[in-house]
Short mmCIF file of C-alpha atoms in Angstrom, two decimals:
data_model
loop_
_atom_site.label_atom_id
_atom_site.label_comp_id
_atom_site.label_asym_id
_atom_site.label_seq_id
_atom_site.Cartn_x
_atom_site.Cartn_y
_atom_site.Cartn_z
CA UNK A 279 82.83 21.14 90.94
CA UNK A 280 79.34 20.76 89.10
CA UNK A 281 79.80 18.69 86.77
CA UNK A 282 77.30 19.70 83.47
CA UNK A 283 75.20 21.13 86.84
CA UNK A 284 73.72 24.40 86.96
CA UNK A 285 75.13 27.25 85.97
CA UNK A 286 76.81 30.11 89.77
CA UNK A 287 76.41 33.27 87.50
CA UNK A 288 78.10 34.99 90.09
CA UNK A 289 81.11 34.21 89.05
CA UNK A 290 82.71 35.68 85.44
CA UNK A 291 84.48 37.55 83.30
CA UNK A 292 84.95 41.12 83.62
CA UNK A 293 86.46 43.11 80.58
CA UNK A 294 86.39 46.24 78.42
CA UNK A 295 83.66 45.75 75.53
CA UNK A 296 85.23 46.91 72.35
CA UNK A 297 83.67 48.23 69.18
CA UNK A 298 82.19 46.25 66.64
CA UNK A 299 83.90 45.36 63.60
CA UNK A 300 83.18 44.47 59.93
CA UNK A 301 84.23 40.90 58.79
CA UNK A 302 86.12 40.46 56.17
CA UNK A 303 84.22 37.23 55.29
CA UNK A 304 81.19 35.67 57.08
CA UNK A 305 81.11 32.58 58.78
CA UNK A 306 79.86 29.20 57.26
CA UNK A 307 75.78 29.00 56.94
CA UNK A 308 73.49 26.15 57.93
CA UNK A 309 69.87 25.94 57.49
CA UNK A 310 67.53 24.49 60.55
CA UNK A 311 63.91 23.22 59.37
CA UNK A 312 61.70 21.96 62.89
CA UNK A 313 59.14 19.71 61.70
CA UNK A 314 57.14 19.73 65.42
CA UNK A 315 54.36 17.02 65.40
CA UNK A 316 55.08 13.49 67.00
CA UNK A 317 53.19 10.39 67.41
CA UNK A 318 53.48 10.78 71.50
CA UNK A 319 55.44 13.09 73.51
CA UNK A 320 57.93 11.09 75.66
CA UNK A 321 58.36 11.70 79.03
CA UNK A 322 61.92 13.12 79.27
CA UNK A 323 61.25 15.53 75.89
CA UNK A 324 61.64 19.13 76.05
CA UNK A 325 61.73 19.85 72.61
CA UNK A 326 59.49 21.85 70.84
CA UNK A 327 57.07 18.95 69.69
CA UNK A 328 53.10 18.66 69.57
CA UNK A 329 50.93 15.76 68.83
CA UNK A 330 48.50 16.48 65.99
CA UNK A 331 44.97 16.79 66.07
CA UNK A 332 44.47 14.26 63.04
CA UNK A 333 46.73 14.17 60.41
CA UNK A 334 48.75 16.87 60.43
CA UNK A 335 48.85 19.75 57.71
CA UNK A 336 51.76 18.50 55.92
CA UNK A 337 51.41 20.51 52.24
CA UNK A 338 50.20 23.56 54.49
CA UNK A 339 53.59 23.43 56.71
CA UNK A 340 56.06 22.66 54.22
CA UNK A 341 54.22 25.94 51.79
CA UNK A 342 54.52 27.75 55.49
CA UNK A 343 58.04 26.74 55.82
CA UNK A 344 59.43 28.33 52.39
CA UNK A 345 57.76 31.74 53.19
CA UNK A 346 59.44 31.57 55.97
CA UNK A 347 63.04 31.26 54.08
CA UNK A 348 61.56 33.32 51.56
CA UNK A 349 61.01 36.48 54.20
CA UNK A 350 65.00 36.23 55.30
CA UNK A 351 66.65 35.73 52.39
CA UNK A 352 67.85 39.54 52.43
CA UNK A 353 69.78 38.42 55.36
CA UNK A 354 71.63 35.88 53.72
CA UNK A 355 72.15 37.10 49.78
CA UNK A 356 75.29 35.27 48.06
CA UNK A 357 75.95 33.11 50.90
CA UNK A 358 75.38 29.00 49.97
CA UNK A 359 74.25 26.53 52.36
CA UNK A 360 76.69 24.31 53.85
CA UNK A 361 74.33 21.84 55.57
CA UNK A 362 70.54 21.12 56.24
CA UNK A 363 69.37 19.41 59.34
CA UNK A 364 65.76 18.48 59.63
CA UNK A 365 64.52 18.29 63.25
CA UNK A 366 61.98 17.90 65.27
CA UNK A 367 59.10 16.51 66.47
CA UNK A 368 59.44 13.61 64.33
CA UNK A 369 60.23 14.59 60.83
CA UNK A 370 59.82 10.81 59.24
CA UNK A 371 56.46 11.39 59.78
CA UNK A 372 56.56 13.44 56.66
CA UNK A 373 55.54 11.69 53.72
CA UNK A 374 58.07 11.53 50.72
CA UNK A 375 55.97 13.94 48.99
CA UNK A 376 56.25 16.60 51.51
CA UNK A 377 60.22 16.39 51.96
CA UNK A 378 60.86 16.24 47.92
CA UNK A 379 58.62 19.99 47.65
CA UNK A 380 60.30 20.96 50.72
CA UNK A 381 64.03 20.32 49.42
CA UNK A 382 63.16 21.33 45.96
CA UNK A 383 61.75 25.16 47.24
CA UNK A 384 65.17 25.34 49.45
CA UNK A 385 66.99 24.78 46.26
CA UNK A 386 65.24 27.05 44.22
CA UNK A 387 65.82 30.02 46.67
CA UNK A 388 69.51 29.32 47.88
CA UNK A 389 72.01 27.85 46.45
CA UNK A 390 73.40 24.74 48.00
CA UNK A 391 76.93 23.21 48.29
CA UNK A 392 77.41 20.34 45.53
CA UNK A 393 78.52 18.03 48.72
CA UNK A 394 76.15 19.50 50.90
CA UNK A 395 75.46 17.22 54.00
CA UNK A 396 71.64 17.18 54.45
CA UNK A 397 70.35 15.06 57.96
CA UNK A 398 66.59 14.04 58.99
CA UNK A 399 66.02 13.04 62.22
CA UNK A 400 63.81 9.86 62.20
CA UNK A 401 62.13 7.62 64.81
CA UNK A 402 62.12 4.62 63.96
CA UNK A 403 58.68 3.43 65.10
CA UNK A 404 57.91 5.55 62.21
CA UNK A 405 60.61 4.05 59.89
CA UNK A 406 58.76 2.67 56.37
CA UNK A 407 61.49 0.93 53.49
CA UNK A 408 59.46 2.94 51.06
CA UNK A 409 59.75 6.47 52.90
CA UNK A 410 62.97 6.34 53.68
CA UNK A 411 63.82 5.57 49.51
CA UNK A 412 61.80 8.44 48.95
CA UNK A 413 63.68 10.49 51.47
CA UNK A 414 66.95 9.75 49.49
CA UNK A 415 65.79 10.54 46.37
CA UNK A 416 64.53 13.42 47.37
CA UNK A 417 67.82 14.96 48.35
CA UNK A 418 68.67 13.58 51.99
CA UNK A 419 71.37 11.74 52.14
CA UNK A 420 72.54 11.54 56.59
CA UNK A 421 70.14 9.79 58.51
CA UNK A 422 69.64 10.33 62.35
CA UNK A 423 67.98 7.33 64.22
CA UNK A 424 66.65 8.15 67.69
CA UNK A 425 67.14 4.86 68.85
CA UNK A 426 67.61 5.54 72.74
CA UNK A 427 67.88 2.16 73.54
CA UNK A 428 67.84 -1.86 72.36
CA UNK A 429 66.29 -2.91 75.76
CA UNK A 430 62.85 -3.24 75.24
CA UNK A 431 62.40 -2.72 78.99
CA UNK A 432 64.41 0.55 78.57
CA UNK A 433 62.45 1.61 75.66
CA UNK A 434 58.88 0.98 77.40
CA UNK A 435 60.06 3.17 80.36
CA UNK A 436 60.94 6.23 78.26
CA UNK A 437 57.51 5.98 76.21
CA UNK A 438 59.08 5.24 73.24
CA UNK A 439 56.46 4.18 70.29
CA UNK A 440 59.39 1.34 69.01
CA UNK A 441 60.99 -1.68 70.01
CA UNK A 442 64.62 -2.93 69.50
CA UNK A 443 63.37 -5.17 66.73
CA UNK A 444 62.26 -2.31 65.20
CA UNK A 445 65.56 0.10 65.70
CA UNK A 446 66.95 -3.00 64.12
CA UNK A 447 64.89 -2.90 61.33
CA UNK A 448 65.21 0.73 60.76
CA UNK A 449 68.78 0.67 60.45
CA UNK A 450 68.33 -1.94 57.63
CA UNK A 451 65.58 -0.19 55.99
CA UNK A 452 67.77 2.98 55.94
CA UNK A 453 70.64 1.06 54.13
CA UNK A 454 68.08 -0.41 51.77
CA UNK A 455 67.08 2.93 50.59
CA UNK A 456 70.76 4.12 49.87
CA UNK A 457 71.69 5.31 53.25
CA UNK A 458 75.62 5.26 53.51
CA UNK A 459 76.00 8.40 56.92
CA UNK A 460 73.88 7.10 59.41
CA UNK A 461 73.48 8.07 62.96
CA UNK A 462 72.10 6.46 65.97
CA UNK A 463 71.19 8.39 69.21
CA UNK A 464 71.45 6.60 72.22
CA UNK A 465 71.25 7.37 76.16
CA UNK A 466 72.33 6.04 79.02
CA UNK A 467 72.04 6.17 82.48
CA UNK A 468 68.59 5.25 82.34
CA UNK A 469 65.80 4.70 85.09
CA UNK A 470 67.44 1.81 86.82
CA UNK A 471 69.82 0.75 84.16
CA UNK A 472 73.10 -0.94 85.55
CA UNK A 473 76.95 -0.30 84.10
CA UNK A 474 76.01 -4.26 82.24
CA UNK A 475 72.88 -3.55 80.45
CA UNK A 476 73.92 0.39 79.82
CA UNK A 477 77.17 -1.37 78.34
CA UNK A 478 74.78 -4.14 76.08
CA UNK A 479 72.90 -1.38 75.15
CA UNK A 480 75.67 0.52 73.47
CA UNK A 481 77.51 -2.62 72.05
CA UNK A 482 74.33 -3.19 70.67
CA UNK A 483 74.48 0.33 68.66
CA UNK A 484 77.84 -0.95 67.68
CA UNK A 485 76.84 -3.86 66.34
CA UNK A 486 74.44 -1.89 63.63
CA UNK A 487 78.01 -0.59 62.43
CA UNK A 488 76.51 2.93 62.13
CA UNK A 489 79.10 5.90 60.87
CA UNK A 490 78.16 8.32 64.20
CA UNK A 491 76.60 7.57 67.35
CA UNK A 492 75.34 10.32 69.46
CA UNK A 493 75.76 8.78 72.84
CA UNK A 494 74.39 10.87 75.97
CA UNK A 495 73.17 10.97 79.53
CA UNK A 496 69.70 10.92 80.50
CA UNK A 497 68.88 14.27 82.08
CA UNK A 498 65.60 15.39 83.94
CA UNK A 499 64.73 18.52 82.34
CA UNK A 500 62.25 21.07 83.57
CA UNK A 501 58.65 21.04 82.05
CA UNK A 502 59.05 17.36 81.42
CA UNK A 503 56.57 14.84 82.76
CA UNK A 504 59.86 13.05 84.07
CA UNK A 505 60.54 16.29 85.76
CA UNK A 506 57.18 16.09 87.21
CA UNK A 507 57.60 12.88 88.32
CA UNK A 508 61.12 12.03 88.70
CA UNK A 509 62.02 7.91 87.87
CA UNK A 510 65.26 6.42 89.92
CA UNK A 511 68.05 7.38 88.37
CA UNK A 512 71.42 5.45 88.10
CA UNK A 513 74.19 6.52 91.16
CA UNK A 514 76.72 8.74 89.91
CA UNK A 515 78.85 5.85 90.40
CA UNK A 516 77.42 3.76 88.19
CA UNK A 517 77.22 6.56 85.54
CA UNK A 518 80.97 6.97 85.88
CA UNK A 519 81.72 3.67 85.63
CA UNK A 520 79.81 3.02 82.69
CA UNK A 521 80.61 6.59 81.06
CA UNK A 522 84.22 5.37 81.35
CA UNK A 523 83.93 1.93 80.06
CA UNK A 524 81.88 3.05 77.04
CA UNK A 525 84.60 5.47 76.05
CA UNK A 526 86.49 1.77 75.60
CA UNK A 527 83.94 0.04 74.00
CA UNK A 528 83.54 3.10 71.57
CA UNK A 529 87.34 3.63 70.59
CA UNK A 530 88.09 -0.38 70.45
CA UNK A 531 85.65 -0.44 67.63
CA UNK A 532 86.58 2.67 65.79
CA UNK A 533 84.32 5.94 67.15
CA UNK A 534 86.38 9.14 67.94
CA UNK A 535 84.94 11.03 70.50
CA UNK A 536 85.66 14.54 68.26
CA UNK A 537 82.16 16.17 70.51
CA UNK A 538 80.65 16.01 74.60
CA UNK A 539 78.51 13.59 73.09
CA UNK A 540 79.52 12.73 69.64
CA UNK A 541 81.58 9.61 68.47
CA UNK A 542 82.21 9.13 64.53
CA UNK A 543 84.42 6.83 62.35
CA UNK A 544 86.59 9.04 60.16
CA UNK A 545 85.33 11.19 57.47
CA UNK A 546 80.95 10.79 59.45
CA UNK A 547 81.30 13.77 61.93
CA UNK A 548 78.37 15.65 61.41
CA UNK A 549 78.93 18.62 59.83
CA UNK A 550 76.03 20.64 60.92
CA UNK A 551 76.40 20.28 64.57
CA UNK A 552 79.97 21.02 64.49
CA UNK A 553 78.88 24.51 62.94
CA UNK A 554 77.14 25.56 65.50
CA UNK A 555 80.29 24.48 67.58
CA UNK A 556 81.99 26.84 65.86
CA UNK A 557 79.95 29.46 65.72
CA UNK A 558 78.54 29.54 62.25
CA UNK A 559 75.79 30.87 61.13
CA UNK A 560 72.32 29.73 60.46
CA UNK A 561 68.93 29.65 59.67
CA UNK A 562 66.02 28.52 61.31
CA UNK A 563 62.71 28.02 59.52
CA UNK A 564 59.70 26.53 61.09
CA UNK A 565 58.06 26.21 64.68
CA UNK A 566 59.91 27.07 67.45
CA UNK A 567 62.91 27.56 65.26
CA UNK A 568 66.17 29.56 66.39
CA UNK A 569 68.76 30.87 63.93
CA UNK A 570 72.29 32.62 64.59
CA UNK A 571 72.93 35.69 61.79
CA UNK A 572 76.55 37.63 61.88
CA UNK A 573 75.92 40.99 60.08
CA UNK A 574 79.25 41.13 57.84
CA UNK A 575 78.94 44.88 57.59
CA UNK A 576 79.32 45.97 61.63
CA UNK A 577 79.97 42.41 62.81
CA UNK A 578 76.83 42.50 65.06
CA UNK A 579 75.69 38.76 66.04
CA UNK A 580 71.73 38.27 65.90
CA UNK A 581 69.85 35.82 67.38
CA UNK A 582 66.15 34.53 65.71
CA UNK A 583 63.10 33.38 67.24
CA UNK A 584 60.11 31.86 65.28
CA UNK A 585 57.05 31.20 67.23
CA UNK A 586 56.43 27.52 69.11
CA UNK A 587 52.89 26.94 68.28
CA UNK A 588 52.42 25.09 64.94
CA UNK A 589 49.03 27.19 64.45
CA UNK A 590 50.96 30.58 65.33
CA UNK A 591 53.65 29.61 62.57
CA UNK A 592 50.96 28.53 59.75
CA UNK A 593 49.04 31.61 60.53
CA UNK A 594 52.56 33.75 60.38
CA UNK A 595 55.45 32.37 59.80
CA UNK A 596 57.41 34.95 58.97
CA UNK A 597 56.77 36.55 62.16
CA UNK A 598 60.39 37.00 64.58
CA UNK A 599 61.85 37.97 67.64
CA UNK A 600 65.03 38.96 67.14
CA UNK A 601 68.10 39.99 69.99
CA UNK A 602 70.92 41.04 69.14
CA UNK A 603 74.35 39.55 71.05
CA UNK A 604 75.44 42.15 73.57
CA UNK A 605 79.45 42.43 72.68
CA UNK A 606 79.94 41.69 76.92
CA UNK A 607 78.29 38.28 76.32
CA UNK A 608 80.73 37.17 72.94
CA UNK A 609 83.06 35.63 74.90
CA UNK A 610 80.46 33.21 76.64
CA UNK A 611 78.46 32.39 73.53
CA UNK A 612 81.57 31.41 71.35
CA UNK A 613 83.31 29.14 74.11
CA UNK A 614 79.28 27.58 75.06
CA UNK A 615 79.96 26.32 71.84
CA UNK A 616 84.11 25.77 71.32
CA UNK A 617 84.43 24.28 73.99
CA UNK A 618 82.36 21.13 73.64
CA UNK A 619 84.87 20.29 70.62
CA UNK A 620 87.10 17.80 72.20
CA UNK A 621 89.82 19.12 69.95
CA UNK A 622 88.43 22.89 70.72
CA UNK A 623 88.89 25.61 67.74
CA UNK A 624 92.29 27.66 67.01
CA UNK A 625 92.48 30.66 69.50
CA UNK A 626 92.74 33.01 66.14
CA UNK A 627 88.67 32.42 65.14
CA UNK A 628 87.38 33.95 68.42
CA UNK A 629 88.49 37.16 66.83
CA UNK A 630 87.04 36.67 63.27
CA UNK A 631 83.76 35.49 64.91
CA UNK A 632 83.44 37.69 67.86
CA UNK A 633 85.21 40.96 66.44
CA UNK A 634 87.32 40.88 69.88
CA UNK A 635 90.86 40.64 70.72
CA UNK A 636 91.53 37.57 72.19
CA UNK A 637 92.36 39.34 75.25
CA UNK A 638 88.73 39.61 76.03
CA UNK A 639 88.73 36.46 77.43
CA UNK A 640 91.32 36.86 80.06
CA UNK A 641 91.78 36.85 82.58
CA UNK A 642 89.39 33.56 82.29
CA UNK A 643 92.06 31.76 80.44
CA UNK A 644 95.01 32.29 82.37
CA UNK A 645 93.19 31.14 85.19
CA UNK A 646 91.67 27.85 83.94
CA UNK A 647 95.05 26.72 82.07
CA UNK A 648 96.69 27.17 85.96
CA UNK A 649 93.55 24.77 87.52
CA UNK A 650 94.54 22.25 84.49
CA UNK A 651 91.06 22.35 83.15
CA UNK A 652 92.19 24.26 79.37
CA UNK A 653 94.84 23.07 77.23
CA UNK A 654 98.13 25.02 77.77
CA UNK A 655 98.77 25.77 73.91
CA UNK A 656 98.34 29.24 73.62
CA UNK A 657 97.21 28.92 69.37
CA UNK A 658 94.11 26.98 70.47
CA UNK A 659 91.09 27.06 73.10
CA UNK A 660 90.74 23.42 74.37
CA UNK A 661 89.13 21.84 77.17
CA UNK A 662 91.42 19.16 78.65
CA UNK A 663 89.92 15.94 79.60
CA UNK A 664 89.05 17.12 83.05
CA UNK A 665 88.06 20.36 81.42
CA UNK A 666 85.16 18.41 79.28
CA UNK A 667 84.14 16.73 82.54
CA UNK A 668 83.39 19.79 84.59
CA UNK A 669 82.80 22.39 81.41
CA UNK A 670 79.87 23.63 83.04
CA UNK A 671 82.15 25.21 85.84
CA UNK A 672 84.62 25.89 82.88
CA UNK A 673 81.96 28.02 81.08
CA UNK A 674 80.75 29.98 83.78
CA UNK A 675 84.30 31.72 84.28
CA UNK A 676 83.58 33.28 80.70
CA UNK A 677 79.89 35.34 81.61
CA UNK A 678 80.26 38.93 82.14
CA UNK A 679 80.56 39.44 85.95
CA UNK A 680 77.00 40.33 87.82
CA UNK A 681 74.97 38.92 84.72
CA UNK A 682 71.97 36.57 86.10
CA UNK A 683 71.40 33.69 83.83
CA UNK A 684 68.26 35.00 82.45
CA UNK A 685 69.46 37.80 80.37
CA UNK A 686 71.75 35.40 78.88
CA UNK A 687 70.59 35.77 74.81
CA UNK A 688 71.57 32.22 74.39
CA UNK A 689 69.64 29.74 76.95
CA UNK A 690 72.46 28.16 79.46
CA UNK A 691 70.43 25.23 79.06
CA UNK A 692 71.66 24.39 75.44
CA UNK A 693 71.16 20.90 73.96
CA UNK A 694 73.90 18.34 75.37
CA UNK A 695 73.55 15.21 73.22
CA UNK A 696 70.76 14.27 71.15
CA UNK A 697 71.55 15.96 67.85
CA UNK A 698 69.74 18.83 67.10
CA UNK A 699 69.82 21.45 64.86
CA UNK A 700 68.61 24.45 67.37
#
């Protein structure tokens, strides 16, 4: 098995596509907003961020941004927001000013939730006591620390602009400004990094007493200067060893593991992310932005592009490529996404998300609950525990048979830990 390898698209699902259907409701919608500029692209990043020229055009962006939401609003009439995530880049280099216009316009032009769960994604060699209050009064009200690390060493090697004096710091600054849902994002298997320090690192996270930690494996992805020039990575011993003995340190002090990658106390999962996971729909304003739209009149499933160049988006942003969801490739999109859910999604929603009898997925699920790697209850779609460590090989079972990777609408390579709105 391949582990969360590459994809053999050679092997899949073959089935009758059926019609399309209407929905009698539509699913749950999200809003995306990618904020791309950084202070210094790090090595392993393959996100869609840029560093600026100068300052960047903050008032321009944000103005850029609600034209953007303006120009799809017909897509979404009498639908509410459910959650916001603000991505990037490095959204806290914002100023307050920027994020109170921005969450103002998206209240003026769709209605949100009264509990709606609204995350920015913040580095904290960017973090600022007074920004952060700002942030909160503005409207945000989940903060997501990308932390990495509390090794200084560690830090240094990944290019990271802070140190663990600052994460520290951040974490306290973020409490200070009314902060109660915080989340930390942390990797290990790091160049060189042993099962001890890997384990320090993540007792360390602990010991901020954070609601959600986001707690994933260092990968080398392509068109990444680390890709480029690979560092040593840990054995996969020494991954296992320390994935397993994390999972310890984790649950002893009160993290579920409800996600691949995701670990909350009760009541802090992250609402946003586990839309996507199952299958909701969303938005997605701003550079490089994707969105997911289900059209409730023939159920067809689109998929949004906005341009990645900042400049392209100021000069157009609402410019789009859209593709719709072939009906053959449902059944892989909805379980790319179940199935990371360690407690997976009732069997019944593939039908009211996909417009497909559940039979479309067999005889893929038959097949997988005899090799041990899918739950044997029949009312839900689980990964077992082995099932979560291979789901890579579990996934591929589920493409159409004879479809190469690359007409996939949904890239094979989707995000694995950090979160990230898409």
């Amino acid at each position: 098995m391949t582990g969360l390898g590459a994809f053999d698209a050679t092997r899949g699902l073959a089935y009758a596509p059926h019609m399309n259907s209407a929905l009698i409701h539509p699913p749950p919608l999200a809003l995306y907003v990618h904020l791309p500029w950084c202070v210094r692209k790090c090595p392993y990043c393959d996100f869609n961020s840029h560093e600026p020229r100068g300052e960047a055009p903050f008032d321009d962006y944000v103005a850029a941004l609600l034209r953007d939401l303006e120009g799809q609003l017909p897509d979404v009439w009498g639908r509410r927001l459910e959650s916001v995530f603000i991505g990037g880049g490095t959204p806290s280099l914002f100023p307050p000013e920027a994020l109170d216009a921005l969450m103002s316009g998206l209240r003026a032009r769709l209605p949100l939730r009264p509990d709606c769960e609204v995350t920015l994604e913040a580095n904290p060699g960017t973090a600022d006591r007074a920004y952060f209050r700002g942030y909160r009064e503005g409207g945000v009200n989940r903060l997501s620390l990308g932390v990495q690390s509390f090794d200084d060493a560690m830090l240094a090697r990944l290019g990271r602009i802070h140190g663990a004096t600052e994460a520290r710091d951040a974490v306290e600054h973020a409490r200070a400004a009314g902060f109660e849902a915080i989340n930390l994002d942390l990797m290990f298997g790091l160049p060189g990094q042993s099962v001890a320090a890997g384990l320090a690192d993540l007792q360390a996270a602990i010991e901020q007493d954070p609601g959600h930690i986001s707690w994933y494996q260092l990968t080398l992805e392509p068109n990444t200067l680390f890709a480029a020039r690979p560092p040593e990575l840990p054995e996969d011993v020494t991954i296992e060893e320390l994935f397993t003995r994390g999972q310890s340190y984790l649950a002893a002090a009160g993290y579920t593991r409800y996600e691949i990658s995701a670990y909350a106390r009760a009541g802090q999962e992250c609402r946003h992310n586990r839309n996507y996971w199952t299958f909701g729909d969303y938005l997605g304003i701003g550079a490089g932005a994707h969105g997911k739209l289900t059209q409730v009149h023939d159920g067809t499933i689109l998929r949004r592009m906005k341009p990645r160049q900042p400049e392209a988006y100021l000069a157009g942003p609402q410019q789009h490529n859209d593709q719709t969801v072939p009906t053959a490739e449902r059944p892989f999109e909805f379980m790319l996404n179940a199935l990371r859910l360690v407690e997976g999604v009732p069997a019944a929603s593939f039908e009211a998300h996909c417009g497909l009898p559940l039979a479309a997925l067999e005889p893929a699920l038959s097949e997988l609950r005899a090799d041990g790697l899918l739950g044997a209850d029949t009312e839900r779609l689980q990964a077992t525990e082995r099932g979560l460590a291979f789901l890579n090989d579990v996934l591929e079972r589920f493409l159409p048979e004879g479809t190469p990777q690359d007409s996939i609408a949904t890239p094979i390579a989707w995000p694995a830990g950090r979160e990230e709105g898409r």
